[in-house]
XYZ file of C-alpha atoms in Angstrom:
598
model
C -40.815 -21.319 30.114
C -44.066 -22.680 31.173
C -45.704 -24.366 34.223
C -43.994 -24.187 37.556
C -40.560 -23.195 35.906
C -42.369 -19.596 35.167
C -42.087 -19.054 39.038
C -38.286 -19.185 38.907
C -36.214 -16.771 36.946
C -34.328 -18.306 33.935
C -30.874 -17.040 35.119
C -31.483 -18.798 38.528
C -32.115 -22.119 36.746
C -29.257 -21.637 34.315
C -26.908 -20.932 37.326
C -28.264 -23.943 39.265
C -27.701 -26.228 36.140
C -24.116 -24.995 35.748
C -23.055 -25.554 39.337
C -25.240 -28.279 40.955
C -23.433 -31.558 41.559
C -24.247 -34.352 39.200
C -27.041 -36.617 40.238
C -28.154 -34.066 43.149
C -31.743 -33.044 43.760
C -30.801 -29.567 42.417
C -29.409 -31.085 39.040
C -32.495 -33.386 38.710
C -34.633 -30.183 39.360
C -32.893 -28.066 36.713
C -33.058 -30.890 34.165
C -36.805 -31.378 34.806
C -37.508 -27.762 34.134
C -35.367 -27.932 30.866
C -36.960 -30.967 29.679
C -40.459 -29.741 30.173
C -39.844 -26.097 29.478
C -41.096 -24.483 26.223
C -38.465 -23.832 23.476
C -37.136 -20.487 23.344
C -34.454 -18.143 24.177
C -34.585 -18.914 27.966
C -34.223 -22.655 27.368
C -31.281 -22.591 25.304
C -28.788 -21.291 27.839
C -30.363 -24.036 30.355
C -29.746 -26.924 28.100
C -26.033 -25.642 27.539
C -25.456 -25.068 31.113
C -26.741 -28.628 32.022
C -24.211 -30.029 29.324
C -21.339 -28.198 30.614
C -22.375 -28.334 34.348
C -24.456 -30.858 36.099
C -24.625 -33.269 33.162
C -21.011 -32.756 31.933
C -19.941 -36.281 33.131
C -23.207 -38.156 32.026
C -26.120 -36.736 29.984
C -29.437 -38.292 29.332
C -30.347 -39.095 25.622
C -33.366 -36.525 25.685
C -30.922 -33.865 26.684
C -28.405 -34.820 23.851
C -31.297 -34.910 21.262
C -32.907 -31.715 22.245
C -29.696 -29.807 22.238
C -28.439 -31.048 19.025
C -31.113 -29.249 17.169
C -30.614 -25.975 19.156
C -28.276 -22.956 18.396
C -24.921 -23.654 17.257
C -23.135 -23.254 20.695
C -25.594 -25.344 22.494
C -25.783 -27.948 19.755
C -21.908 -28.066 19.614
C -21.835 -28.815 23.311
C -24.139 -31.885 22.823
C -22.383 -33.150 19.786
C -19.070 -33.096 21.537
C -20.294 -34.683 24.861
C -18.722 -37.822 25.716
C -22.188 -39.608 25.785
C -23.193 -38.465 22.368
C -23.526 -41.470 20.093
C -21.906 -41.149 16.577
C -25.564 -41.908 15.010
C -26.793 -38.710 16.729
C -23.804 -36.659 15.600
C -24.033 -37.873 11.948
C -27.760 -37.362 11.852
C -27.578 -33.797 13.184
C -24.912 -32.827 10.850
C -26.755 -34.320 7.971
C -29.852 -32.376 8.781
C -27.732 -29.149 9.088
C -27.407 -26.431 6.396
C -24.170 -26.009 4.879
C -23.258 -22.746 6.804
C -24.444 -24.468 10.163
C -21.805 -27.133 9.573
C -19.112 -24.326 9.842
C -20.896 -22.936 12.903
C -20.826 -26.109 14.718
C -17.210 -26.847 13.999
C -16.304 -23.253 15.286
C -18.194 -23.752 18.318
C -16.547 -27.160 19.052
C -14.303 -27.105 22.344
C -10.643 -26.989 21.746
C -9.357 -30.671 21.690
C -12.674 -32.192 20.872
C -11.872 -33.812 17.487
C -15.288 -35.859 17.014
C -17.321 -32.780 15.733
C -14.545 -31.393 13.335
C -14.068 -34.864 11.917
C -17.583 -35.626 11.381
C -18.057 -32.017 9.680
C -15.160 -33.037 7.389
C -16.807 -36.392 6.563
C -20.265 -34.544 5.897
C -18.636 -31.916 3.911
C -16.761 -34.604 1.754
C -20.165 -36.233 1.420
C -21.743 -33.060 -0.014
C -19.003 -32.108 -2.216
C -17.210 -35.074 -3.537
C -14.731 -33.003 -5.658
C -14.393 -29.367 -6.657
C -16.604 -27.946 -9.306
C -15.633 -25.476 -11.808
C -16.381 -21.871 -10.861
C -19.457 -20.121 -12.278
C -20.818 -16.679 -11.764
C -23.906 -18.099 -9.954
C -21.651 -19.979 -7.357
C -20.817 -16.673 -5.932
C -24.301 -15.699 -4.975
C -25.378 -19.238 -4.214
C -22.433 -20.783 -2.604
C -21.755 -24.448 -2.313
C -20.992 -26.395 1.010
C -17.332 -25.540 1.149
C -17.780 -21.994 0.472
C -20.642 -21.705 3.051
C -18.364 -23.476 5.825
C -15.447 -21.077 4.864
C -17.850 -18.036 5.330
C -17.524 -18.942 9.182
C -14.383 -17.540 11.055
C -12.425 -19.503 13.538
C -12.808 -22.988 11.963
C -10.689 -26.012 13.348
C -7.714 -26.643 11.158
C -9.156 -29.884 9.738
C -12.279 -28.404 8.521
C -10.651 -25.330 7.206
C -8.240 -27.349 5.245
C -10.767 -29.784 4.050
C -13.104 -26.871 2.853
C -10.358 -25.154 1.102
C -9.576 -28.394 -0.874
C -13.217 -28.571 -1.887
C -13.736 -25.115 -2.983
C -14.673 -24.635 -6.802
C -11.779 -24.560 -9.075
C -10.886 -22.007 -11.934
C -13.706 -21.621 -14.642
C -13.985 -24.475 -17.154
C -11.936 -24.222 -20.307
C -13.785 -23.970 -23.594
C -15.434 -27.112 -24.820
C -15.070 -28.323 -28.504
C -17.660 -26.934 -30.585
C -18.607 -24.160 -27.923
C -19.302 -20.461 -29.203
C -15.938 -18.476 -28.261
C -17.719 -15.184 -27.858
C -20.327 -16.686 -25.447
C -17.610 -18.818 -23.759
C -15.555 -15.721 -23.244
C -18.217 -13.670 -21.646
C -19.256 -16.343 -19.155
C -15.547 -17.118 -18.352
C -14.695 -13.578 -17.534
C -17.747 -13.338 -15.239
C -16.788 -16.694 -13.735
C -13.205 -15.707 -13.203
C -14.135 -12.507 -11.442
C -16.284 -14.456 -9.134
C -13.701 -16.898 -8.592
C -11.264 -14.140 -7.359
C -14.137 -12.739 -5.228
C -14.471 -16.208 -3.545
C -11.031 -16.193 -2.656
C -10.890 -12.688 -1.410
C -13.927 -13.695 0.858
C -11.951 -16.501 2.235
C -8.884 -14.299 3.050
C -10.995 -11.533 4.583
C -12.954 -14.082 6.817
C -9.756 -15.877 7.989
C -7.144 -13.239 8.529
C -5.125 -15.741 10.801
C -4.949 -18.327 7.942
C -3.123 -16.342 5.300
C 0.084 -18.061 5.973
C -1.712 -21.544 5.704
C -3.102 -20.444 2.420
C 0.160 -19.634 0.983
C 0.956 -23.405 1.209
C -0.991 -23.499 -2.028
C 1.936 -23.416 -4.513
C 2.658 -19.974 -6.204
C 2.422 -21.522 -9.777
C -1.154 -22.806 -9.548
C -4.253 -20.442 -10.339
C -5.448 -20.658 -6.794
C -1.905 -19.812 -5.529
C -1.558 -16.899 -8.012
C -4.854 -15.305 -6.874
C -4.225 -15.577 -3.167
C -0.805 -13.931 -3.401
C -2.312 -11.155 -5.752
C -5.123 -10.442 -3.145
C -2.681 -10.365 -0.223
C -0.370 -7.944 -2.048
C -2.767 -6.015 -4.082
C -6.161 -6.080 -2.486
C -5.853 -6.113 1.245
C -1.953 -5.624 2.199
C -2.984 -3.807 5.245
C -4.581 -6.927 6.720
C -1.421 -9.078 6.232
C 0.957 -9.797 8.912
C 4.179 -7.704 8.219
C 6.679 -10.567 7.850
C 4.333 -12.450 5.608
C 3.521 -9.263 3.522
C 7.207 -8.764 3.002
C 7.720 -12.253 1.906
C 4.748 -12.194 -0.578
C 6.275 -8.770 -2.080
C 9.788 -10.038 -2.536
C 8.557 -13.228 -4.029
C 6.403 -11.177 -6.592
C 9.396 -9.116 -7.492
C 11.393 -12.243 -8.163
C 9.329 -12.911 -11.034
C 10.659 -9.786 -12.692
C 13.687 -11.758 -13.777
C 11.473 -13.545 -16.213
C 10.374 -10.465 -17.744
C 14.033 -9.013 -18.039
C 15.079 -12.336 -19.704
C 11.990 -12.327 -22.019
C 13.061 -8.714 -23.119
C 16.501 -9.892 -23.779
C 15.383 -12.972 -25.821
C 13.024 -10.725 -27.811
C 15.850 -8.322 -28.725
C 17.932 -10.939 -29.831
C 15.246 -12.338 -32.053
C 14.687 -8.997 -33.495
C 18.279 -8.779 -34.067
C 18.163 -11.795 -36.291
C 18.611 -14.674 -34.139
C 16.493 -17.868 -35.013
C 14.372 -19.646 -32.345
C 16.538 -22.610 -32.484
C 19.727 -20.218 -31.896
C 17.759 -18.533 -29.206
C 16.765 -21.841 -27.384
C 20.593 -22.817 -27.512
C 21.569 -19.377 -26.098
C 19.019 -18.809 -23.324
C 17.686 -22.248 -22.542
C 19.824 -22.909 -19.457
C 19.105 -19.386 -18.037
C 15.262 -19.929 -18.571
C 15.500 -23.379 -16.975
C 17.388 -21.779 -13.874
C 14.399 -19.406 -13.104
C 11.724 -20.204 -10.532
C 8.749 -21.899 -12.388
C 6.416 -18.831 -11.826
C 9.036 -16.650 -13.537
C 10.076 -18.952 -16.312
C 6.804 -19.402 -18.152
C 7.009 -16.014 -19.903
C 10.478 -16.213 -21.465
C 9.811 -19.982 -22.144
C 6.805 -18.945 -24.213
C 9.063 -16.717 -26.496
C 11.374 -19.556 -27.188
C 8.388 -21.594 -28.604
C 8.143 -21.703 -32.272
C 4.348 -20.416 -31.878
C 5.697 -17.481 -29.731
C 4.111 -14.004 -29.675
C 5.645 -11.162 -31.681
C 9.097 -10.366 -30.200
C 8.457 -6.676 -30.668
C 5.931 -7.088 -27.735
C 8.463 -9.235 -25.957
C 10.912 -6.492 -26.015
C 8.823 -4.442 -23.797
C 8.386 -7.263 -21.386
C 10.048 -5.684 -18.334
C 8.593 -2.268 -18.649
C 5.086 -3.968 -19.103
C 5.775 -6.148 -16.071
C 6.488 -3.107 -13.732
C 3.777 -0.936 -15.206
C 1.167 -3.619 -14.557
C 2.421 -4.197 -11.099
C 2.533 -0.624 -10.188
C -1.175 -0.192 -11.382
C -2.457 -3.396 -9.899
C -0.641 -5.608 -7.332
C 1.683 -3.011 -6.022
C -0.772 0.135 -6.024
C -1.755 0.024 -2.597
C 1.671 -0.511 -1.322
C 3.159 2.300 -3.354
C 0.345 4.621 -2.266
C -1.013 3.401 0.935
C -4.691 4.415 1.895
C -4.574 6.441 5.231
C -8.013 5.175 6.330
C -6.830 1.537 6.697
C -5.467 0.136 9.960
C -2.273 -1.236 8.556
C -0.553 -4.095 10.398
C 2.705 -3.360 8.543
C 4.374 -0.181 10.113
C 5.328 2.889 7.805
C 9.033 2.009 7.846
C 8.096 -1.541 6.586
C 6.020 -0.153 3.816
C 8.650 2.386 2.931
C 11.349 -0.469 2.629
C 9.084 -2.433 0.265
C 8.457 0.776 -1.842
C 12.249 1.122 -2.160
C 12.589 -2.445 -3.370
C 9.854 -1.728 -6.049
C 11.604 1.551 -7.045
C 14.847 -0.484 -7.551
C 13.002 -2.992 -9.853
C 11.409 0.026 -11.744
C 14.791 1.570 -12.318
C 16.073 -1.709 -13.853
C 13.038 -1.725 -16.067
C 13.758 1.888 -17.013
C 17.301 1.169 -18.028
C 15.920 -0.996 -20.811
C 13.086 1.299 -21.824
C 13.260 2.595 -25.491
C 10.832 4.777 -27.401
C 8.633 3.113 -29.927
C 8.271 4.849 -33.373
C 4.946 6.168 -33.858
C 3.788 4.987 -30.437
C 4.815 7.520 -27.836
C 4.174 7.419 -24.104
C 0.505 8.594 -24.048
C -1.570 6.985 -21.154
C -1.545 7.400 -17.465
C -0.524 3.703 -17.076
C 2.723 4.514 -19.034
C 3.813 6.992 -16.396
C 2.459 5.548 -13.076
C 5.263 3.290 -12.577
C 7.808 5.988 -13.341
C 6.005 8.254 -10.876
C 6.008 5.644 -8.218
C 9.730 4.950 -8.764
C 10.594 8.553 -8.297
C 8.631 8.889 -5.113
C 10.369 5.903 -3.539
C 13.937 5.946 -4.801
C 16.093 6.896 -2.105
C 18.486 8.584 -4.638
C 17.876 9.795 -8.056
C 21.166 9.035 -9.936
C 22.260 10.791 -13.158
C 21.575 7.638 -15.227
C 18.087 7.216 -14.063
C 17.415 11.033 -14.302
C 18.481 10.915 -17.901
C 16.465 7.882 -18.800
C 13.429 9.707 -17.146
C 14.100 12.881 -19.193
C 14.140 10.676 -22.386
C 10.799 9.080 -21.374
C 9.296 12.581 -20.540
C 10.484 13.845 -23.940
C 8.748 11.026 -25.606
C 5.641 11.697 -23.712
C 5.572 15.133 -25.123
C 5.171 13.714 -28.540
C 1.772 12.226 -27.490
C 0.145 15.576 -26.332
C -2.708 15.158 -28.623
C -3.954 12.292 -26.634
C -3.186 13.356 -23.164
C -5.957 13.771 -20.699
C -5.831 15.708 -17.340
C -4.601 12.891 -15.357
C -1.899 12.177 -17.788
C -0.957 15.925 -17.867
C -0.736 16.046 -14.049
C 1.473 12.904 -13.726
C 3.807 14.061 -16.595
C 4.162 17.537 -14.623
C 4.967 15.831 -11.452
C 7.422 13.321 -12.963
C 9.209 16.262 -14.701
C 9.420 18.153 -11.394
C 10.649 15.037 -9.402
C 13.332 14.284 -11.970
C 14.545 17.809 -12.229
C 17.690 17.126 -10.496
C 19.947 14.075 -10.046
C 21.064 14.738 -6.425
C 24.502 13.136 -6.347
C 27.094 15.799 -5.840
C 25.940 18.360 -3.174
C 28.608 20.737 -4.603
C 26.932 20.763 -7.889
C 23.157 20.907 -6.898
C 21.667 24.268 -7.172
C 19.079 25.892 -4.905
C 16.598 26.097 -7.762
C 17.079 22.364 -8.283
C 16.409 21.453 -4.677
C 13.334 23.756 -4.730
C 11.906 21.496 -7.636
C 12.081 18.240 -5.778
C 9.494 16.775 -3.385
C 10.233 16.837 0.512
C 10.917 13.244 0.872
C 13.525 13.278 -1.784
C 15.192 16.468 -0.094
C 15.228 14.785 3.233
C 16.804 11.672 1.572
C 19.464 13.761 -0.020
C 20.417 15.440 3.276
C 20.488 11.975 4.919
C 23.021 10.914 2.325
C 25.192 13.967 3.110
C 25.217 14.235 6.861
C 27.492 16.984 8.201
C 27.601 18.866 4.884
C 26.722 22.456 5.844
C 26.835 23.690 2.195
C 24.169 21.239 1.222
C 22.108 22.225 4.339
C 22.291 25.823 3.493
C 21.121 25.300 -0.114
C 18.278 23.198 1.172
C 17.377 25.980 3.477
C 17.337 28.740 0.712
C 15.334 26.254 -1.514
C 12.538 26.305 1.146
C 11.943 30.017 0.140
C 11.454 29.052 -3.481
C 9.319 26.012 -2.881
C 6.480 27.652 -0.859
C 4.000 24.879 -1.486
C 6.405 22.273 0.175
C 5.527 21.684 3.887
C 8.066 18.853 4.489
C 10.703 18.710 5.709
C 10.071 21.727 7.887
C 12.441 24.709 7.802
C 13.382 24.158 11.454
C 14.196 20.583 11.046
C 16.525 21.493 7.889
C 18.166 24.263 9.923
C 18.670 21.687 12.924
C 20.992 19.726 10.562
C 23.380 22.631 10.335
C 26.523 22.514 12.613
C 25.873 26.081 13.661
C 22.320 27.032 13.190
C 22.480 30.162 15.185
C 25.201 31.413 13.024
C 23.937 30.215 9.671
C 20.535 31.856 9.888
C 21.804 35.524 10.080
C 24.578 34.918 7.729
C 22.384 33.419 5.016
C 19.868 36.232 5.596
C 22.770 38.697 4.945
C 23.771 36.811 1.876
C 20.317 36.493 0.347
C 20.774 39.018 -2.633
C 23.700 36.875 -3.805
C 22.560 33.215 -2.947
C 18.633 33.212 -3.218
C 17.594 35.411 -6.025
C 13.992 35.008 -7.033
C 11.242 37.739 -6.775
C 9.103 39.218 -3.979
C 7.684 35.747 -3.084
C 10.973 34.503 -2.305
C 11.904 37.176 -0.268
C 8.559 37.259 1.639
C 8.859 33.547 1.988
C 12.382 33.739 3.526
C 11.266 36.554 5.926
C 8.399 34.402 7.279
C 10.480 31.226 7.687
C 13.437 33.165 9.397
C 11.232 34.901 11.720
C 9.457 31.672 12.659
C 12.738 29.869 13.331
C 13.835 29.328 16.857
C 16.672 31.507 17.799
C 15.814 34.197 15.362
C 17.815 37.037 16.803
C 18.462 40.782 16.088
C 21.343 40.001 13.756
C 18.792 38.069 11.491
C 16.041 40.680 11.803
C 18.585 43.342 10.814
C 19.694 41.419 7.753
C 16.122 40.790 6.405
C 14.914 42.594 3.175
C 13.450 45.870 4.578
C 10.320 45.966 2.546
C 9.543 42.212 3.042
C 10.267 42.593 6.789
C 8.060 45.642 7.312
C 5.352 44.053 5.143
C 5.299 41.030 7.172
C 5.418 42.949 10.577
C 5.029 41.187 13.726
C 6.538 41.704 17.213
C 10.154 41.054 16.165
C 10.018 43.692 13.473
C 8.364 46.263 15.679
C 10.779 45.707 18.325
C 13.683 46.279 16.027
C 12.395 49.534 14.684
C 11.449 50.731 18.109
C 14.881 49.968 19.538
C 16.561 51.685 16.657
C 14.478 54.916 16.593
C 13.274 55.260 20.118
C 11.758 58.624 20.747
C 13.664 60.421 18.061
C 10.807 62.018 16.043
C 13.382 63.223 13.144
C 14.537 59.695 12.752
C 11.094 58.385 12.452
C 10.349 61.090 9.804
C 13.552 60.061 7.914
C 12.728 56.462 8.101
C 9.410 57.146 6.639
C 11.303 58.099 3.410
C 13.478 55.036 3.214
C 14.393 53.960 -0.228
C 13.264 50.283 -0.072
C 10.834 49.030 -2.434
C 8.725 45.883 -3.119
C 10.513 44.913 -6.343
C 13.807 45.886 -8.066
C 17.268 46.110 -6.765
C 16.252 48.331 -3.690
C 13.851 45.436 -2.576
C 17.018 43.692 -1.276
C 18.135 46.643 1.050
C 18.473 45.073 4.434
C 16.410 46.529 7.337
C 19.281 47.071 9.873
C 21.451 49.592 7.689
C 18.256 51.624 6.618
C 17.324 51.969 10.514
C 20.981 53.129 11.211
C 20.869 55.727 8.462
C 17.457 57.040 9.787
C 18.751 57.130 13.436
C 22.184 58.604 12.514
C 20.904 61.002 9.721
C 23.438 59.543 7.172
C 23.227 58.842 3.585
C 20.911 55.829 2.723
C 22.940 52.765 1.780
C 22.739 51.594 -1.866
C 21.411 48.383 -3.075
C 23.528 45.354 -3.030
C 25.615 44.938 -6.178
C 24.198 42.300 -8.622
C 25.885 38.842 -8.394
């Protein structure tokens, strides 16, 4: 500030302007300093304080005029003031840049409709109707785009700006070069999708409002695809669930397309196909019906392509729209909790299993690209149960993929190996599932299998033994599996005693069981005594040392005999349990023989 105002701190004058009674000497003093002060950062808060405080009931023209061209918060206070003439409001908005229109609307006091209404009018004056999207409009946005770049807009302004956003890229004009049009169209389409993404990111509280745009329209489709496939972590849980379920409902159109195409390949004419399938197509939702309807048209695509529609639909969904839901990035702050995402994953897996049921190998065109396997891999990760039918279809697909080995890259090979591993067992009857089968499945599948068979101790025991064969599987923890048993304290020593018959495997399996058993809560002397002697001694640790010291004590001859024990790292003698060897050394009796082969 300048002149006499410089002798008074700006904070004092601002506080005076905010609290002085209207018409008082203090109010007139603060207004005078504001009117004659130099423009700048200190004057802005003083103007705003006058409009909200001493001059809230009645504001002089100079104050309204000065404030109308100030920063958005101050200008909004002037333009929403009861004394602001419509002419000043119109002039101020007409002089404002596009983005400032949004800022003024966002700063408007709640319940003050004059500025939002005037912003809508000015916006409609600048953008009479939506333009066709171009690549340039993404970098040099039009009025509606600029306004929507401001968060927290009033509903009326938001809705008007959305209506005036550019539409999809223009179709090809008569006589236009196709290649040139196609290049420009693709760039414009990507720009249009990016424009909608900016709107969704800027206005996370308006997602539901944007979903009022019908699903079958180009804008409605882009919005739903972004919410599901680009930023699902930012979507409110119930809304994400609704968008995901609605997306899966479109799968019915792909299934019917495959059925129509197979009938056409079987000799049905288009007229006969329309008569047979017309009613079913008409019963589908609009967004699901366009695909099968296209295959009933006389100019339809090749039915050989349509016969794969269900699989193609799921494969595209897994690689695009559902990718982030099926494999959620951990570095994002998800609004939908893990259990909600898991439920959606199970829904997708059920849809994928339905597509798999209709999969058939293509002669001369084996499964050979990662996209051909991603959806199967996702299905196996999210299915709560792998039924024999699904396991059989997966094995057929894996067998077909083996025919395309020459075209496989490293990613394909890794996916195929994991699909083979995950589909190794159809975990239905716990009495028929083997320990090696349980060792070959991922942890979440093992946990789901045990969840489906609560109270089945035989299933729990096989799962415990499988932990020794699946050393690279951390979940579910051994202790959590053991806790599912009705008698964990009795099961651990008994299973350890029965290892030669029930576990099998080599040194790695014996070492793993020894490590897991010794780390288990409640591991007692009976379990330690039943451990394979060589594996136990190689592991060492307090429990093993205590068992040996307790058995041999101060008897030096027993220690000497024990040093010559017959246990080995491999072979039949590798299964000799520690307890009987200690007893034989202590009592000077014959060494026990290895357990009989199973």
